[in-house]
Backbone as numpy.savetxt, mean C-alpha at the origin, in Angstrom:
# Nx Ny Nz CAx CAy CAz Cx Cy Cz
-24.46 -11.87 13.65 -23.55 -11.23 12.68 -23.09 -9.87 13.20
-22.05 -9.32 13.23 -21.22 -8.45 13.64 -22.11 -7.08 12.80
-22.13 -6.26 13.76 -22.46 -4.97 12.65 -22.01 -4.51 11.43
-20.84 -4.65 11.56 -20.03 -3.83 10.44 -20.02 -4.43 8.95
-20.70 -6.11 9.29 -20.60 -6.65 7.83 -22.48 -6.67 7.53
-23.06 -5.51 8.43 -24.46 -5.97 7.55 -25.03 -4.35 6.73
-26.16 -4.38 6.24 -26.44 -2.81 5.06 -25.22 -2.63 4.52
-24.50 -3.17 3.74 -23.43 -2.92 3.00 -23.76 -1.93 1.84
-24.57 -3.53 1.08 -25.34 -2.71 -0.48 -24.59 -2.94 -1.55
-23.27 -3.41 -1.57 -22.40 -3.65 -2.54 -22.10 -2.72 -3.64
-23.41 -2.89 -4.43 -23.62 -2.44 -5.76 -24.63 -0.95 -5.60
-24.52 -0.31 -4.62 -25.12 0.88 -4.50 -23.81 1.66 -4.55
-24.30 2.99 -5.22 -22.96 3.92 -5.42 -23.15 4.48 -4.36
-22.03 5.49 -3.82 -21.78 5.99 -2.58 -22.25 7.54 -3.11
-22.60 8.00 -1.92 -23.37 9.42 -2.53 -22.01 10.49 -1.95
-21.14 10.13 -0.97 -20.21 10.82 -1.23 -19.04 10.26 -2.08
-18.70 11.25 -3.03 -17.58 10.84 -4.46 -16.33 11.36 -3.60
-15.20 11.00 -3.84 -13.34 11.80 -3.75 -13.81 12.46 -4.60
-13.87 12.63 -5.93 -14.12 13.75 -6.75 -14.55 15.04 -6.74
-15.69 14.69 -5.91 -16.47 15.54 -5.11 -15.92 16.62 -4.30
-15.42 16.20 -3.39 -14.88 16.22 -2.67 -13.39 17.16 -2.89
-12.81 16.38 -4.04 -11.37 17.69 -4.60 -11.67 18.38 -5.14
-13.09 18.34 -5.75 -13.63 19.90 -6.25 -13.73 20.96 -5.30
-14.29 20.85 -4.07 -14.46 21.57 -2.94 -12.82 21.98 -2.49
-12.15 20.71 -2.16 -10.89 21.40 -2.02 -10.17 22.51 -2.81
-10.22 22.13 -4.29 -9.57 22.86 -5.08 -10.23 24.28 -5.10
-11.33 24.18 -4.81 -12.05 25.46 -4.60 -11.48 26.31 -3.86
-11.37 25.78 -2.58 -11.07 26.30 -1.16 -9.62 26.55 -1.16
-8.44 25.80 -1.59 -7.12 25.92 -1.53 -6.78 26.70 -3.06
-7.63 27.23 -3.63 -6.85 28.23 -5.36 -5.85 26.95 -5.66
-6.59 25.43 -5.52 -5.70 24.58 -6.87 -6.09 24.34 -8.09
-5.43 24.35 -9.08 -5.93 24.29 -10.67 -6.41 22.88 -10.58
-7.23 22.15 -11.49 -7.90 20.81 -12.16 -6.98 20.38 -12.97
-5.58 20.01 -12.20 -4.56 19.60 -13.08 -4.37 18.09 -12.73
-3.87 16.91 -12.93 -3.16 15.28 -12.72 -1.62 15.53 -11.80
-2.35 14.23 -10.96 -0.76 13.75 -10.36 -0.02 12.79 -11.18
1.43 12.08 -10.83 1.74 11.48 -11.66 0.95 10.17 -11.88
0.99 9.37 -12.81 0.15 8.33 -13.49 0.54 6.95 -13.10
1.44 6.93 -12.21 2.63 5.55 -11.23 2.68 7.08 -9.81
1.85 5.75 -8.75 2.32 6.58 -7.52 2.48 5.91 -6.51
3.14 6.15 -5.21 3.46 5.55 -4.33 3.01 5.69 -2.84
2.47 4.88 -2.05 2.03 4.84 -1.08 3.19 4.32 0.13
4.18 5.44 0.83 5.42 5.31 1.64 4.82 5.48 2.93
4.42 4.45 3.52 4.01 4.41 4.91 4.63 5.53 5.89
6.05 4.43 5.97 6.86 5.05 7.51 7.12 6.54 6.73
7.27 6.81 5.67 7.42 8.12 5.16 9.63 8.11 5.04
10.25 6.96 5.06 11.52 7.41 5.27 12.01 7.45 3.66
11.48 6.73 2.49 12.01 7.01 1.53 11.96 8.52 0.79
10.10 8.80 1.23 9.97 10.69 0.49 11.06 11.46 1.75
11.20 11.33 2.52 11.73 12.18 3.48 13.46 11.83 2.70
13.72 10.75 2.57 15.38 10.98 2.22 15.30 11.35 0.37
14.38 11.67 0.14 14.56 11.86 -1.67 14.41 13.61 -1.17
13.53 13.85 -0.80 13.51 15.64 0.11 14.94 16.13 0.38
15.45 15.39 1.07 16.76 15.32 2.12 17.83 15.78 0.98
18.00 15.07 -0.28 18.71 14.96 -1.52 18.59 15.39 -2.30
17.34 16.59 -2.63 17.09 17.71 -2.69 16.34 16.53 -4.85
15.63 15.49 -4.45 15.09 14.65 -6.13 13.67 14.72 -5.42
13.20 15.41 -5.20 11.83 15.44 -5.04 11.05 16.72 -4.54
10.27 16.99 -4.98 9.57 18.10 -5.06 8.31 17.84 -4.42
7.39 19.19 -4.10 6.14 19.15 -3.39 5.13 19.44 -4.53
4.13 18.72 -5.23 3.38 18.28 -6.36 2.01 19.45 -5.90
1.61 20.49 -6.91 0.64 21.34 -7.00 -0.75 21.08 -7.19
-0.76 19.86 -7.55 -2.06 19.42 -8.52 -2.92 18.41 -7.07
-1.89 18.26 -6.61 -2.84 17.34 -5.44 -3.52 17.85 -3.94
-4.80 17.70 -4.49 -5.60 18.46 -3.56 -6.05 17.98 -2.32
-5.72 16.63 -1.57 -6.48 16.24 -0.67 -6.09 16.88 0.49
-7.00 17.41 1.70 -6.99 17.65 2.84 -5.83 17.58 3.59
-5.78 16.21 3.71 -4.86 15.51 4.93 -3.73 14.72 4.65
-2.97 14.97 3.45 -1.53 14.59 3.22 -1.19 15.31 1.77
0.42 15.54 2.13 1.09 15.78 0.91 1.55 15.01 -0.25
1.49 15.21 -1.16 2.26 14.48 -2.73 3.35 15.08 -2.82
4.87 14.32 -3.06 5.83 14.61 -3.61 6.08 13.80 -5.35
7.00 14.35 -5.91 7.08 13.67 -7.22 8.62 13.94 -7.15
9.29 12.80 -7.89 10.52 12.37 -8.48 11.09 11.54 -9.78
11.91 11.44 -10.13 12.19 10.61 -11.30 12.69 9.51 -10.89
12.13 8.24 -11.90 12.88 7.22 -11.78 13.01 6.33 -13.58
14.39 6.49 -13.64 14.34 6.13 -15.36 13.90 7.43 -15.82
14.11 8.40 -15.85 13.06 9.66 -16.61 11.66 9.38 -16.64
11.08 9.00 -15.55 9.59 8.38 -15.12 9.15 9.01 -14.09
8.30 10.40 -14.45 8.02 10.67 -12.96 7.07 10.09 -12.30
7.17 10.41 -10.88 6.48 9.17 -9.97 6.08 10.03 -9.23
4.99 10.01 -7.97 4.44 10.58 -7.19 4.86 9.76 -5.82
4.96 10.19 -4.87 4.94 9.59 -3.86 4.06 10.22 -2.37
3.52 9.72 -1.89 2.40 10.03 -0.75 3.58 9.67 0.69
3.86 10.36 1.86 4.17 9.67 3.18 3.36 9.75 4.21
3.46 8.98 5.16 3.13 8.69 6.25 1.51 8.08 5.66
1.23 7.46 5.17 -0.44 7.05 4.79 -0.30 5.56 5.66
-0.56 5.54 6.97 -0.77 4.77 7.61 -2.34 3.90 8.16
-2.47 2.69 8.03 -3.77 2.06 8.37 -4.64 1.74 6.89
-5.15 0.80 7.00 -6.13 0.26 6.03 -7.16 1.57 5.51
-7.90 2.19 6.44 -8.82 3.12 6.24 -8.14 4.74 5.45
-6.78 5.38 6.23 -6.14 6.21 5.41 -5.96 5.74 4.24
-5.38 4.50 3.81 -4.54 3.82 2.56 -6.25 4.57 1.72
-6.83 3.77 1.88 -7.87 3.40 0.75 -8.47 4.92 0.60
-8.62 5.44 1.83 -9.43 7.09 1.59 -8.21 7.96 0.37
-7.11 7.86 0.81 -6.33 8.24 -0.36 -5.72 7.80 -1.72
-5.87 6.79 -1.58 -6.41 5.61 -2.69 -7.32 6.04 -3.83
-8.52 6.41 -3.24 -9.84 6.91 -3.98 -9.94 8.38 -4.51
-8.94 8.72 -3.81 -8.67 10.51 -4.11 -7.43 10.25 -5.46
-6.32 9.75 -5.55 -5.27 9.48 -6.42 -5.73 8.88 -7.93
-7.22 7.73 -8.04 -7.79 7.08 -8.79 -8.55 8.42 -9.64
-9.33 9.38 -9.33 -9.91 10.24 -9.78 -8.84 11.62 -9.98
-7.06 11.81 -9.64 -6.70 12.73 -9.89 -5.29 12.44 -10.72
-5.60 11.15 -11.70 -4.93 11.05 -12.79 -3.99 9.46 -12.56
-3.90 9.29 -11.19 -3.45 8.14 -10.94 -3.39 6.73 -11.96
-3.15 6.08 -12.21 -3.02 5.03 -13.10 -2.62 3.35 -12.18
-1.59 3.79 -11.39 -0.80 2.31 -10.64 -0.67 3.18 -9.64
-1.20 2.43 -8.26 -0.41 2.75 -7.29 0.26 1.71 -6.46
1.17 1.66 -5.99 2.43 0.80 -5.57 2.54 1.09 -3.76
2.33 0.29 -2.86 2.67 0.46 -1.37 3.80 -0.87 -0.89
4.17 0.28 -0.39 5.76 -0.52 0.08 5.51 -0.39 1.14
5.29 -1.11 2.26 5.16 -1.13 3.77 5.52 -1.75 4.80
6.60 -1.33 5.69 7.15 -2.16 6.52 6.05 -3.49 7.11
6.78 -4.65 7.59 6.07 -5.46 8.37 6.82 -6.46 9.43
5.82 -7.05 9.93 6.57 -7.69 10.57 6.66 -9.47 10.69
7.35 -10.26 10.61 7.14 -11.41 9.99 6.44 -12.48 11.01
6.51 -13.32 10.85 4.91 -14.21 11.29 5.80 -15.53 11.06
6.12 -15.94 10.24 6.66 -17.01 9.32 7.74 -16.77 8.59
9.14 -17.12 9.13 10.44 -17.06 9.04 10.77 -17.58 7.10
10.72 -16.65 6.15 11.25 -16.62 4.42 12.41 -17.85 4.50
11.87 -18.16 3.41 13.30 -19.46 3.34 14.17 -18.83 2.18
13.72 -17.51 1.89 14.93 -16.93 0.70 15.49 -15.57 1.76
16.56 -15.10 1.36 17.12 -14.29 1.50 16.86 -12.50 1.58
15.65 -12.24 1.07 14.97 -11.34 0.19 13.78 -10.92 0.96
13.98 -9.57 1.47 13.40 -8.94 2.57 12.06 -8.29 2.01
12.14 -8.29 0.64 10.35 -7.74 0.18 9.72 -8.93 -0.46
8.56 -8.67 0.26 7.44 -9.79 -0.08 6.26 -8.88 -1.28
5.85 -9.65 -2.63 4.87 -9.21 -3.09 3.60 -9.67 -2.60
2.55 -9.10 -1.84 1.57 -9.92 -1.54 0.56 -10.20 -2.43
0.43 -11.66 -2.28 -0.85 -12.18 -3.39 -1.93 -12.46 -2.63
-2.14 -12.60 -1.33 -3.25 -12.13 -0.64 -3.20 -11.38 0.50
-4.38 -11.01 1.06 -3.87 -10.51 2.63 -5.10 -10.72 3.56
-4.91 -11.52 4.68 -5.80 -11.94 5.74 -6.63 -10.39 6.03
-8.11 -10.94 6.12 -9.01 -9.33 5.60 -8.76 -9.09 7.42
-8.06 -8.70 8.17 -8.63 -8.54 9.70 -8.47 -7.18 10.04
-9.28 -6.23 9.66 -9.52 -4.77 9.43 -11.18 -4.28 9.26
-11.55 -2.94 9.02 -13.12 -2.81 8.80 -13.20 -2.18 7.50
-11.39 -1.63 6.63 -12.21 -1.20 5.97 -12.63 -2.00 4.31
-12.37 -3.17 4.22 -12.16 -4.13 3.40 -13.61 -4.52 3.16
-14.42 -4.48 4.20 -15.79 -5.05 4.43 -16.50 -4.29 3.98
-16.23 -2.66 3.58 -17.36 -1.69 3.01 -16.87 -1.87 1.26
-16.43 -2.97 0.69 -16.01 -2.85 -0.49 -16.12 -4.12 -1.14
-16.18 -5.23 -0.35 -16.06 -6.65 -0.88 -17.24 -7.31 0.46
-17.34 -8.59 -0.14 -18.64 -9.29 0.88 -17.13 -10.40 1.80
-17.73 -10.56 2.97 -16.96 -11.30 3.99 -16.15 -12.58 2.91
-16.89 -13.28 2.31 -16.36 -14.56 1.59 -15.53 -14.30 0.52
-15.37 -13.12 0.07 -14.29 -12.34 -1.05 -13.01 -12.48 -0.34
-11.54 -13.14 -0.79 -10.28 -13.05 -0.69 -10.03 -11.85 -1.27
-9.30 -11.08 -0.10 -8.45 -9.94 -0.60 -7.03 -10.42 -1.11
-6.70 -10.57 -2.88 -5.81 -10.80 -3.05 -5.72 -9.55 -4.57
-4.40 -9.77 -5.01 -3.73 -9.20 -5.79 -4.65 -9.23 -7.29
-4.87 -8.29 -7.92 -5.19 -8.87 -9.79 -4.29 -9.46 -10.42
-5.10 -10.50 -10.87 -4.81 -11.62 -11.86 -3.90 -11.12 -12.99
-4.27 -9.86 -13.81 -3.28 -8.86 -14.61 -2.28 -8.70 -14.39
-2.16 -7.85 -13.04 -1.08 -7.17 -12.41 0.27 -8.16 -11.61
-0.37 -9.17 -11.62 0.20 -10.59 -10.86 1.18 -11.25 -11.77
0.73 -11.53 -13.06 0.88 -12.12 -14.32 2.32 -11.33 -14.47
2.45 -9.81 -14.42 3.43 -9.10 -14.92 4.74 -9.20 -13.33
4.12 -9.29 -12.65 4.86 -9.44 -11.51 5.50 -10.40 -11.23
4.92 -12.00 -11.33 4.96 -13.13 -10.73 6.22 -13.86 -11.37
7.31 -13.39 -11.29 8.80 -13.86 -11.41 9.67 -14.53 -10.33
10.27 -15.55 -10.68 11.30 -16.57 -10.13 12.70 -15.71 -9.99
12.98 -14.70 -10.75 14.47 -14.50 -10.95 15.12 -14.48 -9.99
15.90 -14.33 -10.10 17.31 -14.59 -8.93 17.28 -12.49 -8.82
17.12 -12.22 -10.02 17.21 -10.96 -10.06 15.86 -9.73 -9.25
15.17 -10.49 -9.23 14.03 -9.52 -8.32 14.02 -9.66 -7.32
13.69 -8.40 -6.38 14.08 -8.41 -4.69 12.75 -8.74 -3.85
12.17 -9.37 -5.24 10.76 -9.96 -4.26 10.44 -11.18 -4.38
9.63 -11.50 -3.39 9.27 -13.40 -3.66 7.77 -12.85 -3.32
7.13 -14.33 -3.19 5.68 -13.98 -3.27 4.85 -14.48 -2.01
4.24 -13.84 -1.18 3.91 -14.41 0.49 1.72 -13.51 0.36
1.86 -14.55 1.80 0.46 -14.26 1.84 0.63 -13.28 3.12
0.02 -12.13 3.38 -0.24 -11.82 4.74 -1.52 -11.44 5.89
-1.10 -10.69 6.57 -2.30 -10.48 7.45 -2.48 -8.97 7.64
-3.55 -8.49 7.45 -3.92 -7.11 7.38 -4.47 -6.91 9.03
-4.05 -6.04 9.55 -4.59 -6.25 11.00 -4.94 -4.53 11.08
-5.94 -3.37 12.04 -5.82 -2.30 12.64 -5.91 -1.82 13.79
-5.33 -3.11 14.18 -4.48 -3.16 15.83 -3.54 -3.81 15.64
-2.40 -2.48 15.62 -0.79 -3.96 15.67 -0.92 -4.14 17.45
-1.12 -3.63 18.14 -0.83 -3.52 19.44 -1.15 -4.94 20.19
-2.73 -5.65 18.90 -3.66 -6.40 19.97 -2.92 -7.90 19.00
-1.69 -7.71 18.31 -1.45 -9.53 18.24 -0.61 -10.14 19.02
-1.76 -10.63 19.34 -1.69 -12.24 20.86 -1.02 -12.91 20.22
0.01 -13.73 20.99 0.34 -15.05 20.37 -0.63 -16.17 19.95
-1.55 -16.32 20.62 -2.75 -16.96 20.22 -3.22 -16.42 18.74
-3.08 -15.36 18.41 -3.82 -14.82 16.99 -2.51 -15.16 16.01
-1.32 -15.36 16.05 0.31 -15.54 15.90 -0.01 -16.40 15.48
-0.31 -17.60 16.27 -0.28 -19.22 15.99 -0.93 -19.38 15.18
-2.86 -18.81 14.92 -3.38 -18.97 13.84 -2.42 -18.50 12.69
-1.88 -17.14 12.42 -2.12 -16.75 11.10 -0.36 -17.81 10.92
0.34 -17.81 11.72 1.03 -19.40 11.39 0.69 -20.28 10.45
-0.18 -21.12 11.30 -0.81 -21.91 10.70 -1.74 -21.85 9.34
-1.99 -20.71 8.81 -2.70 -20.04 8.00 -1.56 -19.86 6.70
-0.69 -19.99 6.51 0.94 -19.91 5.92 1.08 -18.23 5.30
0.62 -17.45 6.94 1.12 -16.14 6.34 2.23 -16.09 6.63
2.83 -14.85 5.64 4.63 -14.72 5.79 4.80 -13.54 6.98
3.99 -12.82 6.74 3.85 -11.15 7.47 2.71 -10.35 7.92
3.10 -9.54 8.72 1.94 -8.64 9.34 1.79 -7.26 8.98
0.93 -6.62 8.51 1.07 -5.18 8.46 0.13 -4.64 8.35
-0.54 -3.17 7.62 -1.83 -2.55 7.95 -2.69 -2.11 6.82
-2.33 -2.00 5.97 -3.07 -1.56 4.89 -4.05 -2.70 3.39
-2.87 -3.94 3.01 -2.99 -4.24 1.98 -4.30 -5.30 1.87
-5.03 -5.54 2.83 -6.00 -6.20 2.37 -7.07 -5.45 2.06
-7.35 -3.99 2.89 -8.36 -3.01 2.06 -8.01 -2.48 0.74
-6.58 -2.02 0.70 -6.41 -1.55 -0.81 -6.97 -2.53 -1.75
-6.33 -3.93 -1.60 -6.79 -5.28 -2.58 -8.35 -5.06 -3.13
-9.08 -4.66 -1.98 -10.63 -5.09 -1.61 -10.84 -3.92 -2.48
-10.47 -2.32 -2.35 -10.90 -1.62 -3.10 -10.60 -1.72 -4.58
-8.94 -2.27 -4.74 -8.60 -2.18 -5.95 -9.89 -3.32 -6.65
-10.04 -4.91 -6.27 -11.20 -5.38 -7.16 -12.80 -4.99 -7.41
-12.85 -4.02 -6.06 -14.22 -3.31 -6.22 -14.35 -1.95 -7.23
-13.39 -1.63 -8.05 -13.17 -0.66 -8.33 -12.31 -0.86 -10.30
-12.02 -1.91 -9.95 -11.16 -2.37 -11.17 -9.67 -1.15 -11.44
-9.17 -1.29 -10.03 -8.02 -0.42 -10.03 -6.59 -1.34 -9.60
-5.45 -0.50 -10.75 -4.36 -1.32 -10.59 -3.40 -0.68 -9.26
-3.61 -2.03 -8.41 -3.02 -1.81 -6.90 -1.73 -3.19 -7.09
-0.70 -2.61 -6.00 0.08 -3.26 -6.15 0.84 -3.67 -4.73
0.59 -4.78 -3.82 0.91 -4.12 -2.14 2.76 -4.98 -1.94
3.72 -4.46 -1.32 4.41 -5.10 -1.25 4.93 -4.97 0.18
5.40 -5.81 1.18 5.44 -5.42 2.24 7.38 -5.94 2.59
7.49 -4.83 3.24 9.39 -4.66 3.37 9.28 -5.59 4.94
10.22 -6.77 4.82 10.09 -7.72 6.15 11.05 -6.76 7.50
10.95 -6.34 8.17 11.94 -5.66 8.64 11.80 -5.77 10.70
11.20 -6.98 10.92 10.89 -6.32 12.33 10.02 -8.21 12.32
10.39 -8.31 14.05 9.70 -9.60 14.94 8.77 -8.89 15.93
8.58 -7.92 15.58 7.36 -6.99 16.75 8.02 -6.74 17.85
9.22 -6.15 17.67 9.68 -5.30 18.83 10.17 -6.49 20.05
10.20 -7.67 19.26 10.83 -8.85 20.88 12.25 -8.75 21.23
12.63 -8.08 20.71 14.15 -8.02 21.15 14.63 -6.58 20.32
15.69 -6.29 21.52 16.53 -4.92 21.29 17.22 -4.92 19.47
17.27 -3.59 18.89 17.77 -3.94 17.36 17.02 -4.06 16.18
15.65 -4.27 16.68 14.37 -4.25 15.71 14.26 -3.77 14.80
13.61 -3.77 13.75 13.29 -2.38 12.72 14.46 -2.27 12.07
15.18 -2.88 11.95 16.51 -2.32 11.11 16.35 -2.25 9.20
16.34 -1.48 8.42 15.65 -1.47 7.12 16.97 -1.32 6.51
17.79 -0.86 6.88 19.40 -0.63 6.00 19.44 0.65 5.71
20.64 0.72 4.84 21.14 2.07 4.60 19.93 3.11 4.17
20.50 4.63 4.80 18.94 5.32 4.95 17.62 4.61 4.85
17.62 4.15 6.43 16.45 3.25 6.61 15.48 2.95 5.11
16.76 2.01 4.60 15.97 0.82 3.50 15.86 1.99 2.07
15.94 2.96 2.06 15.39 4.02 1.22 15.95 3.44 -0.39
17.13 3.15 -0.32 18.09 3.14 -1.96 17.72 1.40 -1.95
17.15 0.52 -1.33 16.44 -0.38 -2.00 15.01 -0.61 -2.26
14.71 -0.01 -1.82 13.12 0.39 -1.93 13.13 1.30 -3.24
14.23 2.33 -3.49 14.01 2.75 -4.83 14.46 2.01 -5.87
14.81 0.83 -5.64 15.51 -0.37 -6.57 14.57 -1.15 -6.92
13.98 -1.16 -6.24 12.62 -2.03 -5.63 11.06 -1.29 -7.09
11.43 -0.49 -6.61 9.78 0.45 -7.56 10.53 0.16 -8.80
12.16 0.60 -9.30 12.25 1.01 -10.19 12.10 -0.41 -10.87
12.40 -2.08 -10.48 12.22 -2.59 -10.86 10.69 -3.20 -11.51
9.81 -3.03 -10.36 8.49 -3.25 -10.78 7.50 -2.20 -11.93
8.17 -1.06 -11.92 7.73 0.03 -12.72 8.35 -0.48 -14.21
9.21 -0.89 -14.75 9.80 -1.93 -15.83 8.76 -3.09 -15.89
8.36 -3.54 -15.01 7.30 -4.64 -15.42 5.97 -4.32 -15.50
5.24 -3.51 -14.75 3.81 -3.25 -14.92 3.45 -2.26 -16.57
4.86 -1.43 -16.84 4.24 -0.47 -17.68 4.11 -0.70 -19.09
């Protein structure tokens, strides 16, 4: 058995808290014991907070104390929203994850580029994921190996629409924290496996959100064949930004 899946403990609490932890910060940085917004967002590549900055609808949020990234907040519907950038990898996602859950957080929402695996037979470049292939470490300090990292049953229920009108359909993917190391050989499996996409975060968030009974929500933007040809990455107007905010504003109407 691999190291990393043995002394887990499951059901032992962790003696270091996030809580903990933003107490010390807030100490150290003169921040008040105030809430972020209560709907927040986890923006990987960072291009949607960077073009809401750019457009002068988003602001730099006081109340959020963690170390190693900034909170912005904006409106959507007269709904303010928080948004996090650059939170890249399974292990960042979830460390800031656990900090957002204890500083008023309520839903958090990740929109994250990927790259596809298995060619969509719809038109419709965001996938909601209802599971995600666990192939990461930090999924394993939160759930036991035989646990599916998939979506809540709750949160699914409010999501899980046919319309012609939503810019999402529903795919399985693969959580990987090496994009560098997929072989075509590892390709063919998760093929065969009927994932739609590849990307980095959403099978630990999943793992924390059911270890935790927190409403997570992963959606991954199809945008890229892994760099096999010149033109890659193309997300659309301000790289993807004004559908991606089409995108929250729609799912923020359904979860709330």
């Amino acid at each position: 058995m691999a190291s990393i899946l043995e002394n887990k403990n499951y059901g032992e609490v962790s003696v270091f808290l996030p809580e903990n932890l933003l107490r010390e910060a807030r100490r150290q940085k003169n921040i008040q014991n105030c809430s972020v917004p209560q709907i927040c967002i986890l923006d990987p590549d960072g291009d949607l907070a960077k073009y809401l900055l750019n457009i002068g609808d988003a602001k730099k949020n006081d109340c959020w104390a963690c170390y190693h990234s900034n909170l912005f907040t904006f409106q959507i519907d007269e709904i303010e929203v928080g948004i996090i950038p650059c939170i890249v990898g399974a292990s960042y996602a979830v460390l800031v994850a656990e900090q957002l859950f204890v500083s008023g957080c309520e839903y958090l929402i990740s929109v994250t580029s990927s790259g596809i695996i298995n060619q969509p037979s719809t038109d419709k470049n965001f996938a909601l994921i209802t599971e995600a292939i666990r192939d990461e470490g930090t999924s394993y300090h939160y759930l036991p190996t035989e646990m599916p990292a998939t979506i809540g049953d709750k949160i699914f229920e409010k999501l899980d629409s046919l319309s012609s009108s939503s810019l999402w359909f529903n795919a399985k993917s693969w959580t990987t924290d090496a994009p560098y190391r997929e072989t075509q050989s590892s390709i063919n499996e998760m093929q065969e496996q009927g994932v739609m996409c590849v990307e980095m975060e959403a099978s630990a968030l999943y793992a924390f959100a059911k270890a935790k009974d927190k409403k997570i929500v992963c959606f991954a933007h199809l945008t890229n064949t892994m760099a096999q040809s010149e033109g890659d990455f193309e997300k659309g107007e301000h790289f993807g930004s004004l559908r991606m905010l089409e995108l929250i504003g729609q799912v923020i109407k359904k979860i709330r």
